[in-house]
PDB file of C-alpha atoms and ligand atoms in Angstrom:
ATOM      1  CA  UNK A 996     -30.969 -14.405   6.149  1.00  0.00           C
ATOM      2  CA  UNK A 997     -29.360 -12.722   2.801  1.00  0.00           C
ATOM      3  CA  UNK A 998     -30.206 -13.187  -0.342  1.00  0.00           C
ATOM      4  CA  UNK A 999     -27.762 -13.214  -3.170  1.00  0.00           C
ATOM      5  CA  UNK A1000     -28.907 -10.988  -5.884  1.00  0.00           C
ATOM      6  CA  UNK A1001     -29.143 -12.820  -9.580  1.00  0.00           C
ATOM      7  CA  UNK A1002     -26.892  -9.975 -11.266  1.00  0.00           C
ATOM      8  CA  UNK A1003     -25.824  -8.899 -14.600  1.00  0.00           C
ATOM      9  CA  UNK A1004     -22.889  -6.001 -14.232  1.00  0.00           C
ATOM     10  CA  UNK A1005     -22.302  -3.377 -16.674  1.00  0.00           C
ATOM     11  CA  UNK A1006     -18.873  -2.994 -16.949  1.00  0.00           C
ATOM     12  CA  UNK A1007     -16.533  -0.469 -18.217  1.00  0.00           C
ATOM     13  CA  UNK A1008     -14.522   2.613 -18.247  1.00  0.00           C
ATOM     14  CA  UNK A1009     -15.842   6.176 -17.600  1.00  0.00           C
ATOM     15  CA  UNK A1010     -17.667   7.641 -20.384  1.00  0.00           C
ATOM     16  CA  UNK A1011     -18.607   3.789 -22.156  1.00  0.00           C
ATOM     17  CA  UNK A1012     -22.185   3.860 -21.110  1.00  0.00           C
ATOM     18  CA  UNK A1013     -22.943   2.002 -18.555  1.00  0.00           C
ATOM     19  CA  UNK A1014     -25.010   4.151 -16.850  1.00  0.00           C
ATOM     20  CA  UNK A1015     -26.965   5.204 -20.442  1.00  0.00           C
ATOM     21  CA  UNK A1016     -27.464   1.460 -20.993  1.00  0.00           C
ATOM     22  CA  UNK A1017     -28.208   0.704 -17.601  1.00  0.00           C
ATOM     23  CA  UNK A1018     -31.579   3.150 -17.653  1.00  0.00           C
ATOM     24  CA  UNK A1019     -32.533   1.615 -21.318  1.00  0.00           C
ATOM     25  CA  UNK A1020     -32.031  -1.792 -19.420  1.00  0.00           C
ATOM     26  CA  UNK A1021     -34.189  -1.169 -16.108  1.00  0.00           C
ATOM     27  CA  UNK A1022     -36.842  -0.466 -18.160  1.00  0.00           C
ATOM     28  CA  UNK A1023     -37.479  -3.632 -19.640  1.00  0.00           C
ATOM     29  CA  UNK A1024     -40.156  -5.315 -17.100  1.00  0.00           C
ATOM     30  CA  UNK A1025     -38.128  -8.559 -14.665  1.00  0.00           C
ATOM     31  CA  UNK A1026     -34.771  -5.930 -15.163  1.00  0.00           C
ATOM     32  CA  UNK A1027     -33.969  -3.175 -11.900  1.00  0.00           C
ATOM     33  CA  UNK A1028     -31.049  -0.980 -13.076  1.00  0.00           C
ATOM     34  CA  UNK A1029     -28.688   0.442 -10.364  1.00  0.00           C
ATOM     35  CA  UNK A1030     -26.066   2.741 -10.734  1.00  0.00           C
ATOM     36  CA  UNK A1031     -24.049   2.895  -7.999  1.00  0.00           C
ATOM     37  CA  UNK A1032     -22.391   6.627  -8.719  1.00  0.00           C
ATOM     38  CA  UNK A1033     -26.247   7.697  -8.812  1.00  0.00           C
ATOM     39  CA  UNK A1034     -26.907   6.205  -5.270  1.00  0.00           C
ATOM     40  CA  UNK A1035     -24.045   8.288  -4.203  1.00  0.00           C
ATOM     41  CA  UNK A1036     -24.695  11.475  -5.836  1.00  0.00           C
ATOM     42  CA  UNK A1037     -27.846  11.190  -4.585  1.00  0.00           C
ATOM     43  CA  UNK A1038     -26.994  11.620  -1.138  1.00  0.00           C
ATOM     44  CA  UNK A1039     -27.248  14.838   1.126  1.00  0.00           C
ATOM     45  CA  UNK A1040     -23.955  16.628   0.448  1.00  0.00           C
ATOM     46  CA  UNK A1041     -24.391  17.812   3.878  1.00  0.00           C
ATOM     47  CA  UNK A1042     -24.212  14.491   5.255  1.00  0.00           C
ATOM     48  CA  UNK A1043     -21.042  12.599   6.620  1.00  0.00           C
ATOM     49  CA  UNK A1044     -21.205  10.212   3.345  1.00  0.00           C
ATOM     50  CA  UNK A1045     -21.787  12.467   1.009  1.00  0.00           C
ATOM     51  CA  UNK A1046     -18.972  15.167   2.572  1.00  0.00           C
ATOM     52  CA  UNK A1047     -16.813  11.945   1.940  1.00  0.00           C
ATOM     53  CA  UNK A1048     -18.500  11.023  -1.606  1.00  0.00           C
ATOM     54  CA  UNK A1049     -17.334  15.044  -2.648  1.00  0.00           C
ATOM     55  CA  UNK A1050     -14.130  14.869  -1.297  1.00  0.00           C
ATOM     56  CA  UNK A1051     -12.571  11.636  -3.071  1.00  0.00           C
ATOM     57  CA  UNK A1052     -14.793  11.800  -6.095  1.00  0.00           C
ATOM     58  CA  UNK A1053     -14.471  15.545  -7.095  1.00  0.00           C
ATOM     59  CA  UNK A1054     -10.281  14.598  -7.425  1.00  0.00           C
ATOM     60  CA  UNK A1055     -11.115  11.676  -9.515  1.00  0.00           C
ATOM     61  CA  UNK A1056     -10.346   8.740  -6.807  1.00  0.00           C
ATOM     62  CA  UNK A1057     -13.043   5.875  -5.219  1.00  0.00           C
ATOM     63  CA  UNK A1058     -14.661   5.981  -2.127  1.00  0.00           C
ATOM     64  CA  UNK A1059     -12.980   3.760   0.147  1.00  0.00           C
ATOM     65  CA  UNK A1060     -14.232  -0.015  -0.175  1.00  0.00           C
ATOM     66  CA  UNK A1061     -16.233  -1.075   2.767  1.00  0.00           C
ATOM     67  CA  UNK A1062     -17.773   2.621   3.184  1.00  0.00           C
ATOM     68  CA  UNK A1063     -18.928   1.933  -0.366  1.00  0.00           C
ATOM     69  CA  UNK A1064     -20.243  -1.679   0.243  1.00  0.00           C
ATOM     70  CA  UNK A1065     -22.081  -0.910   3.406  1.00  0.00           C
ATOM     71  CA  UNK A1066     -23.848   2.002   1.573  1.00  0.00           C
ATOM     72  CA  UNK A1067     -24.802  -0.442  -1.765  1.00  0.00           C
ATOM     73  CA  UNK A1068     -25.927  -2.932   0.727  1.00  0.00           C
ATOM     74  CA  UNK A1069     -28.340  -0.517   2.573  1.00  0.00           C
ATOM     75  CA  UNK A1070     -29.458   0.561  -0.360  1.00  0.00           C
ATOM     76  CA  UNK A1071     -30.485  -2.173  -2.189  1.00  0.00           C
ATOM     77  CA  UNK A1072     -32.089  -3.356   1.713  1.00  0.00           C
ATOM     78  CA  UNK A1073     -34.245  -0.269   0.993  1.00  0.00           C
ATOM     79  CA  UNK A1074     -35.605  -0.964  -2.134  1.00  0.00           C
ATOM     80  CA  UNK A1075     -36.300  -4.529  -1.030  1.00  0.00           C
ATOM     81  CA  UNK A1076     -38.127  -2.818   1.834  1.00  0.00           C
ATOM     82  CA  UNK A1077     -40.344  -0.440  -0.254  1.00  0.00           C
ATOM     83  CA  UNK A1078     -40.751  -3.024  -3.060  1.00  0.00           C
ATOM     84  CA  UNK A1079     -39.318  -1.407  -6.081  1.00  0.00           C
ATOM     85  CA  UNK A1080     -36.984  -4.113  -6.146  1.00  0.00           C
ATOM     86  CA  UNK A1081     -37.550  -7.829  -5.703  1.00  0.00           C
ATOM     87  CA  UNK A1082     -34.752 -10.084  -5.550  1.00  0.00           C
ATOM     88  CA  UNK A1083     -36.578 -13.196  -6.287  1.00  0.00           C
ATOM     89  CA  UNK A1084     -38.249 -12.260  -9.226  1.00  0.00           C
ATOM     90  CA  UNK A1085     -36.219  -9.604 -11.258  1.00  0.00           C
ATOM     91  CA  UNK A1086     -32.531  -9.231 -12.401  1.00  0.00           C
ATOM     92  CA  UNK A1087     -30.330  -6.726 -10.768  1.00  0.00           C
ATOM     93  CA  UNK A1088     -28.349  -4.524 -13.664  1.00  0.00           C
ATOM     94  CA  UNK A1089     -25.432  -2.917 -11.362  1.00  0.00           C
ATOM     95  CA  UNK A1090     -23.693  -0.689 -12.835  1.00  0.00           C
ATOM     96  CA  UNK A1091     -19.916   1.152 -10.969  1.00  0.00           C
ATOM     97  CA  UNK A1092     -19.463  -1.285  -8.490  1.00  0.00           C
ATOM     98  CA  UNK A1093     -17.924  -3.653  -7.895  1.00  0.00           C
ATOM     99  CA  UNK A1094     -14.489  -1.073  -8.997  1.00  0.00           C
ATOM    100  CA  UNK A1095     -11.686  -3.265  -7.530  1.00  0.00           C
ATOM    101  CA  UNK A1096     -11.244  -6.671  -6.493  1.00  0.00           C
ATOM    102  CA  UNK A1097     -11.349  -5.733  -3.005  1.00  0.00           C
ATOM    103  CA  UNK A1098     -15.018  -4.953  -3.441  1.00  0.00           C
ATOM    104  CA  UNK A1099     -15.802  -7.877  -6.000  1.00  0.00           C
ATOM    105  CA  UNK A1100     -14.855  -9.733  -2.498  1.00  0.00           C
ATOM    106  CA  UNK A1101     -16.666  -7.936   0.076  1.00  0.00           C
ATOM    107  CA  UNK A1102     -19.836  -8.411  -2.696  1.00  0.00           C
ATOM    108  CA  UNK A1103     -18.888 -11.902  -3.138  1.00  0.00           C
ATOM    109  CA  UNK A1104     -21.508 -13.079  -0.098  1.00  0.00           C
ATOM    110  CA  UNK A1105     -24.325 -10.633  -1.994  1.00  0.00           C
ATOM    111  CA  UNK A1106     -24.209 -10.846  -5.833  1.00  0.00           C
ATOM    112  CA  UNK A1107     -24.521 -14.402  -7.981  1.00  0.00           C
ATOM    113  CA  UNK A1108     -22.477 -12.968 -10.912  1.00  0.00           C
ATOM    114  CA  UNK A1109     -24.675 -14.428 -14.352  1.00  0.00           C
ATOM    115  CA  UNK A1110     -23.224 -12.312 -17.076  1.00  0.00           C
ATOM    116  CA  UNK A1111     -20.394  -9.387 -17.060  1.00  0.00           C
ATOM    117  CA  UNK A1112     -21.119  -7.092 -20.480  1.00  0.00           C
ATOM    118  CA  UNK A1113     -17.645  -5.331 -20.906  1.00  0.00           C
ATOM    119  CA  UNK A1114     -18.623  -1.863 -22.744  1.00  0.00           C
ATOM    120  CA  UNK A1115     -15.390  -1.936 -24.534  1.00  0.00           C
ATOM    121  CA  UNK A1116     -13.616   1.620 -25.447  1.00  0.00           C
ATOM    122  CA  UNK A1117     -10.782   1.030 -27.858  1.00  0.00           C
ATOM    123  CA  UNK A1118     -11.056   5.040 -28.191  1.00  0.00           C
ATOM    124  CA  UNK A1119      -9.661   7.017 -24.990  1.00  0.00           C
ATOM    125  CA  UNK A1120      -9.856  10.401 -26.389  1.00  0.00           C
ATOM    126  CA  UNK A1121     -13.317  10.006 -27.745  1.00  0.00           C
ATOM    127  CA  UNK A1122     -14.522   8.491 -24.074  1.00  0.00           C
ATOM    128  CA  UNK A1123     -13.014  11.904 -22.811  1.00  0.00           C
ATOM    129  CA  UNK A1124     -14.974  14.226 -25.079  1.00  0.00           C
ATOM    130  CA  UNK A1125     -18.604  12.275 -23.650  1.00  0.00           C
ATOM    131  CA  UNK A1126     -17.645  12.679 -20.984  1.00  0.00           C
ATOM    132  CA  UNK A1127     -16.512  16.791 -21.256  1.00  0.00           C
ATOM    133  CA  UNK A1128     -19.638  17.134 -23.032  1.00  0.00           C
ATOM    134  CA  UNK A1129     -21.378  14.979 -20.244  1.00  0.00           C
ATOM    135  CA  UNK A1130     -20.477  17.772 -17.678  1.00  0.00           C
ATOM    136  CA  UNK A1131     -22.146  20.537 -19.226  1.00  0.00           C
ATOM    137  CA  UNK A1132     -25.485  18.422 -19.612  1.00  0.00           C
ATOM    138  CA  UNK A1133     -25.158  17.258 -15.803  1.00  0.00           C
ATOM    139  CA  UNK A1134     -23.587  19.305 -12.926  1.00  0.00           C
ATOM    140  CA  UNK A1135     -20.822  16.565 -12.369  1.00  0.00           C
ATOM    141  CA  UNK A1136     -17.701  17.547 -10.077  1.00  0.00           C
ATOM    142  CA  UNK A1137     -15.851  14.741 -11.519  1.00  0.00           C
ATOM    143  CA  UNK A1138     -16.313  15.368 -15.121  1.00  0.00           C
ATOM    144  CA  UNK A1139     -15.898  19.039 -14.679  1.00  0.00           C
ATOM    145  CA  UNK A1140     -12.131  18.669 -15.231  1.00  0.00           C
ATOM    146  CA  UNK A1141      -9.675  17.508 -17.783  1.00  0.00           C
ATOM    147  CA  UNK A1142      -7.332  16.217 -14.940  1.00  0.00           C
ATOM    148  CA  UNK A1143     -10.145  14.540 -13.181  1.00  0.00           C
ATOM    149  CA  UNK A1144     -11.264  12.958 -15.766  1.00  0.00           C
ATOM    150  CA  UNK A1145      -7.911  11.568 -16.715  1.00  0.00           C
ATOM    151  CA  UNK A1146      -7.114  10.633 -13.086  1.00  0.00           C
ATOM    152  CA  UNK A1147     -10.496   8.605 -13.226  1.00  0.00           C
ATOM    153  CA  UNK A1148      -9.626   7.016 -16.085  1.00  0.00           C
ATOM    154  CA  UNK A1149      -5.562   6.041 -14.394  1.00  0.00           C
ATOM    155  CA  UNK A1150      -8.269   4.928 -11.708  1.00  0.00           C
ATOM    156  CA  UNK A1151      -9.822   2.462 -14.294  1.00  0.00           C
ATOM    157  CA  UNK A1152      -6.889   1.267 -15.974  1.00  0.00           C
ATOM    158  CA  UNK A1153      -4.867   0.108 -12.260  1.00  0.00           C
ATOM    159  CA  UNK A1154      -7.838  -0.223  -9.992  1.00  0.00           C
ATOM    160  CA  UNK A1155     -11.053  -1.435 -12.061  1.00  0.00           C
ATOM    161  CA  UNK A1156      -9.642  -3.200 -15.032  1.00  0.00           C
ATOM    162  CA  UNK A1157      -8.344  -6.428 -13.050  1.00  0.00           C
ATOM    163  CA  UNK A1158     -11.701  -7.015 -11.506  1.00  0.00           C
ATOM    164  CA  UNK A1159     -12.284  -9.113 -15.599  1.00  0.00           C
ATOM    165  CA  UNK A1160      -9.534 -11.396 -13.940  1.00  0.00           C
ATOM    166  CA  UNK A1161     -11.893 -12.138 -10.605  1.00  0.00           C
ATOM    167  CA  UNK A1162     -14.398 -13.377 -12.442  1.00  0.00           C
ATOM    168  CA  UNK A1163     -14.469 -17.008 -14.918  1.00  0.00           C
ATOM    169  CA  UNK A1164     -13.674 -15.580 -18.708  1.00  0.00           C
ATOM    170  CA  UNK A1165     -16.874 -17.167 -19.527  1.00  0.00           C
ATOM    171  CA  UNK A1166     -19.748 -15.101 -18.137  1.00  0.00           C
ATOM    172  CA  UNK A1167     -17.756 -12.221 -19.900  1.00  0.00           C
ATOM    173  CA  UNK A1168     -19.351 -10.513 -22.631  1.00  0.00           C
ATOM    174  CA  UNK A1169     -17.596  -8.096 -24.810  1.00  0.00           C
ATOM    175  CA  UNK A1170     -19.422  -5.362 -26.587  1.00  0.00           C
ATOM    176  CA  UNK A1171     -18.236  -1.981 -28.773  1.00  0.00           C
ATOM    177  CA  UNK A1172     -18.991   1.152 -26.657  1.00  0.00           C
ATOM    178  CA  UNK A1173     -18.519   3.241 -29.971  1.00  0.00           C
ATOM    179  CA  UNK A1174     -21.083   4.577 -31.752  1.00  0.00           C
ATOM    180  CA  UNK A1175     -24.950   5.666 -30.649  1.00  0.00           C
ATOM    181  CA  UNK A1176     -27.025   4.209 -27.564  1.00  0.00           C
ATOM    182  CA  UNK A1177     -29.091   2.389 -29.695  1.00  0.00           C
ATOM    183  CA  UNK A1178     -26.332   1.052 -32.099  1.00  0.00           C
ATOM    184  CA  UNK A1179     -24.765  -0.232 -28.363  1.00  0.00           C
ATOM    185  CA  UNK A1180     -27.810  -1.736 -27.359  1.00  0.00           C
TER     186      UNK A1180
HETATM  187  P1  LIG B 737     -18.687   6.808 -14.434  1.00  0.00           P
HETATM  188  O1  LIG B 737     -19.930   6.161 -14.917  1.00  0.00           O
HETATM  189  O2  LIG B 737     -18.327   8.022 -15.205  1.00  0.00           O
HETATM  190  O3  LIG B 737     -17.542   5.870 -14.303  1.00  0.00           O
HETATM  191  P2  LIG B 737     -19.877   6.822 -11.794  1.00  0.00           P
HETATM  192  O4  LIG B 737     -21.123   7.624 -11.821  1.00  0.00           O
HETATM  193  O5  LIG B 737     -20.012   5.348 -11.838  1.00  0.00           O
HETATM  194  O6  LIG B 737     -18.950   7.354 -12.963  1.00  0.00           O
HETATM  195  O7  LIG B 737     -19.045   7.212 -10.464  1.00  0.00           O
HETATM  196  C1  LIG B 737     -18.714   8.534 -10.138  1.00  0.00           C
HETATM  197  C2  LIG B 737     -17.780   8.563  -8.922  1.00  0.00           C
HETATM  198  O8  LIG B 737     -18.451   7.988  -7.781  1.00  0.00           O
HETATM  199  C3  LIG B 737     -16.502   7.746  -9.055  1.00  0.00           C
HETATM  200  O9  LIG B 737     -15.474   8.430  -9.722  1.00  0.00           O
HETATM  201  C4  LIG B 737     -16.166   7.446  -7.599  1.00  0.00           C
HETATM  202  O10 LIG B 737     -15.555   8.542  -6.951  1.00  0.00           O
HETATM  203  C5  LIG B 737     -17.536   7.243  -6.972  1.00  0.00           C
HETATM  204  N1  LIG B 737     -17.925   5.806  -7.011  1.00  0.00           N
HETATM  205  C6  LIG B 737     -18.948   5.274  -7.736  1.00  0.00           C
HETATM  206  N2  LIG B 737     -19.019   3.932  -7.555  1.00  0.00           N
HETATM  207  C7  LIG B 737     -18.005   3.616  -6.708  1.00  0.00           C
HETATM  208  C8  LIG B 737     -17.525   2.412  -6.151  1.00  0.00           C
HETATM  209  N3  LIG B 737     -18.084   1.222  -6.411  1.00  0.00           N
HETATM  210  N4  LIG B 737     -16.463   2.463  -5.311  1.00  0.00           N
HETATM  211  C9  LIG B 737     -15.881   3.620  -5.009  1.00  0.00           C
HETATM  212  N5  LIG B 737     -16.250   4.806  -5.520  1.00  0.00           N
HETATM  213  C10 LIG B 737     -17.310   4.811  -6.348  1.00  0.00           C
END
């Protein structure tokens, strides 16, 4: 039998936070933070995921939906298994998926959607420089290049943006990504 997860999602374009806020969030205790562009740089770059994982992220696209799905599904099976997560008792802080409304529908039968907090970036150019200075901190393929980076953020505009639209306007929150962690917290 599956469970739907209770969920909050961290939304918002590359470089807003969401994965910053996400680790400040998981700590708080009844919370579990996941970050799905962490589950997939996480895998063996050697194996047939993560070969695909290189090959669309390091040019700035998605992984294709139900690849992506299927491997967020297993996951979060395996961390039900080992007991670092527990879906009846804490609150699942996603962050990077779902990325298109293709996906908010294949997670449809998983996730009970409570709150969306929209990390909202009214500054493009100052998301950029995060994340340029982002790449030097961590060995990133996809934030290694200006035209990556823009082609991610193309990517978030067409792709991610209308996934707001699949969900009721009311269990969106909107918050200002400017400005420190803390400040955004
Ligand atoms: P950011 O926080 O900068 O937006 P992420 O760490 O969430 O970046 O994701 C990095 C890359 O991993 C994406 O550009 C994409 O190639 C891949 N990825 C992560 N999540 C998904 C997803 N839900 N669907 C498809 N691709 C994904």
């Amino acid at each position: 039998m599956s469970v739907r997860y209770q969920t909050v999602l961290l939304f918002g374009a590359p470089g807003s936070g969401k994965g910053t806020q996400g680790k400040i969030l998981g700590n708080v205790p009844g919370f579990y933070h996941l970050s799905c562009g962490e589950v997939f740089r996480n895998l063996d770059t050697g194996s047939e995921l993560g070969k695909v994982f290189i090959e669309y992220s390091s040019k700035g696209f998605l992984v294709p939906d139900d690849a992506t799905v299927k491997m967020w599904h297993q996951n979060m099976h395996a961390r039900t298994v080992l007991g670092t997560y527990k879906p009846n008792v804490d609150l699942l802080v996603l962050d990077g998926i779902p990325r298109n409304t293709s996906q908010a529908k294949l997670l449809e039968k998983h996730l009970n959607v409570l709150h969306i907090i929209h990390l909202v970036c009214r500054d493009k150019e100052d998301m950029i420089l995060r994340l340029r200075k982002r790449a030097l901190k961590e060995n990133r393929v996809d934030d290694a290049k200006e035209d990556v980076i823009r082609k991610r953020w193309d990517v978030y505009e067409q792709e991610t943006f209308p996934v707001l639209e699949y969900y009721p306007k009311a269990i969106v929150k909107e918050v200002d990504a400017t400005g420190s962690p803390a400040k955004v917290l």
